[in-house]
Short mmCIF file of C-alpha atoms in Angstrom, two decimals:
data_model
loop_
_atom_site.label_atom_id
_atom_site.label_comp_id
_atom_site.label_asym_id
_atom_site.label_seq_id
_atom_site.Cartn_x
_atom_site.Cartn_y
_atom_site.Cartn_z
CA MET E 24 -13.72 17.13 7.29
CA SER E 25 -15.77 17.15 4.01
CA GLY E 26 -14.51 13.21 2.98
CA ALA E 27 -11.84 11.22 3.20
CA LEU E 28 -8.82 9.94 0.76
CA VAL E 29 -8.04 6.63 1.50
CA LEU E 30 -4.26 4.85 1.27
CA LEU E 31 -5.51 1.71 0.10
CA SER E 32 -3.32 -1.70 -0.51
CA GLY E 33 -5.94 -4.20 -1.35
CA GLY E 34 -5.40 -5.65 2.01
CA MET E 35 -7.73 -6.53 4.88
CA ASP E 36 -6.29 -3.14 7.35
CA SER E 37 -6.99 -0.40 3.88
CA ALA E 38 -10.13 -2.20 3.66
CA VAL E 39 -10.99 -1.79 6.72
CA CYS E 40 -10.46 1.77 6.31
CA LEU E 41 -12.09 1.85 3.58
CA TYR E 42 -15.38 0.89 4.58
CA GLU E 43 -14.82 3.26 7.35
CA ALA E 44 -14.87 6.21 5.87
CA ILE E 45 -17.68 5.51 3.88
CA GLU E 46 -19.36 5.21 7.10
CA ALA E 47 -18.27 8.06 8.26
CA HIS E 48 -18.64 10.76 4.95
CA GLY E 49 -20.58 8.37 2.78
CA THR E 50 -19.73 7.34 -1.03
CA VAL E 51 -19.58 10.18 -2.77
CA ALA E 52 -16.63 11.95 -0.50
CA VAL E 53 -14.14 9.09 -0.57
CA GLU E 54 -11.79 8.77 -2.78
CA CYS E 55 -8.69 5.46 -2.83
CA LEU E 56 -5.46 5.92 -3.51
CA PHE E 57 -3.05 3.29 -4.84
CA PHE E 58 0.52 3.37 -4.74
CA ASP E 59 2.75 0.99 -7.44
CA TRP E 60 6.72 0.96 -4.96
CA GLY E 61 7.75 -1.76 -7.76
CA GLN E 62 6.33 -3.81 -5.03
CA LEU E 63 6.92 -7.14 -6.64
CA ALA E 64 2.92 -8.23 -5.40
CA VAL E 65 1.96 -4.65 -7.20
CA GLU E 66 -0.22 -6.74 -9.81
CA GLN E 67 -2.52 -8.61 -7.51
CA GLU E 68 -2.96 -5.66 -5.32
CA ARG E 69 -3.96 -3.27 -7.64
CA ARG E 70 -6.53 -5.97 -8.44
CA CYS E 71 -7.22 -5.91 -5.14
CA CYS E 72 -7.89 -2.37 -4.92
CA SER E 73 -9.79 -2.27 -8.18
CA ALA E 74 -12.46 -4.76 -6.37
CA LEU E 75 -12.67 -3.46 -3.38
CA CYS E 76 -13.54 0.17 -4.92
CA ARG E 77 -16.40 -1.54 -7.04
CA ALA E 78 -17.45 -3.14 -4.11
CA ALA E 79 -17.71 -0.43 -2.09
CA GLY E 80 -19.69 1.70 -4.85
CA VAL E 81 -16.55 4.80 -4.56
CA ALA E 82 -14.79 5.52 -7.89
CA PRO E 83 -11.92 4.09 -9.36
CA GLN E 84 -8.67 4.90 -7.08
CA ILE E 85 -6.49 7.10 -8.06
CA GLU E 86 -2.66 5.83 -8.88
CA VAL E 87 0.78 7.60 -7.75
CA GLU E 88 3.81 5.30 -8.94
CA LEU E 89 6.96 6.04 -6.93
CA HIS E 90 10.19 5.66 -7.78
CA PHE E 91 13.29 5.10 -4.61
CA PRO E 92 16.47 4.14 -5.51
CA TYR E 93 16.95 1.26 -3.29
CA ARG E 94 15.01 -2.05 -3.54
CA GLY E 95 15.09 -4.72 -1.39
CA PRO E 96 13.22 -8.49 -1.17
CA LEU E 97 10.06 -6.84 -1.58
CA THR E 98 10.58 -5.06 -4.76
CA ASP E 99 13.45 -7.38 -6.17
CA GLU E 100 12.91 -11.22 -6.58
CA SER E 101 16.53 -11.75 -6.91
CA LEU E 102 17.62 -10.93 -3.37
CA GLY E 103 14.94 -13.53 -2.11
CA MET E 104 12.12 -13.76 1.36
CA PRO E 105 13.55 -14.63 4.26
CA ARG E 106 12.08 -17.89 4.42
CA GLY E 107 12.15 -20.83 7.10
CA ARG E 108 13.24 -18.29 10.21
CA THR E 109 12.44 -20.43 13.55
CA PRO E 110 10.72 -17.95 16.24
CA SER E 111 14.19 -17.02 18.41
CA GLN E 112 15.39 -15.76 14.67
CA ILE E 113 12.18 -14.05 14.14
CA SER E 114 12.47 -12.21 17.94
CA GLY E 115 16.04 -11.63 17.74
CA GLY E 116 16.55 -8.46 17.24
CA GLY E 117 17.79 -6.06 14.53
CA VAL E 118 15.90 -4.79 10.78
CA GLU E 119 14.34 -7.14 9.45
CA ALA E 120 15.01 -7.91 5.62
CA THR E 121 11.57 -6.63 4.63
CA PHE E 122 12.12 -3.83 5.81
CA PHE E 123 12.17 -1.06 3.35
CA PRO E 124 13.08 2.74 5.09
CA GLY E 125 11.00 5.53 3.90
CA ARG E 126 7.71 4.24 2.00
CA ASN E 127 5.26 4.94 4.18
CA LEU E 128 6.55 8.13 5.12
CA VAL E 129 6.88 9.34 1.58
CA MET E 130 3.22 7.60 0.20
CA LEU E 131 1.61 9.80 3.41
CA ALA E 132 3.94 13.13 2.37
CA SER E 133 2.63 12.00 -1.50
CA ALA E 134 -1.28 11.56 -0.07
CA PHE E 135 -1.24 15.46 2.03
CA GLY E 136 -0.33 17.07 -0.92
CA ILE E 137 -3.16 14.71 -2.97
CA ALA E 138 -5.99 15.75 -0.64
CA ALA E 139 -4.31 19.08 0.01
CA ALA E 140 -4.70 19.86 -3.45
#
């Protein structure tokens, strides 16, 4: 492999991935990919991605906009984020309200296409 494409959300986990990729491939061979999928925190995440790219010395992130035909608490303020749950409610099983089906799969498929191209 001659380089790396890092899916950069602006959070701690993807920042670690960015620096691991730089260590393995060097700054010139690392590109970052940011997804705007309608998340409520998109502007904060975009700013963090830009700051991480600048701090790491890599090119500005490539930005991809995704459109999902459904919404959830992470994309629609009117649905409300679950708050104040007890530990037993959290560990009670079932699917969390913040689960966004297919999001990561679509992002990985898009990233694969970009990397392959």
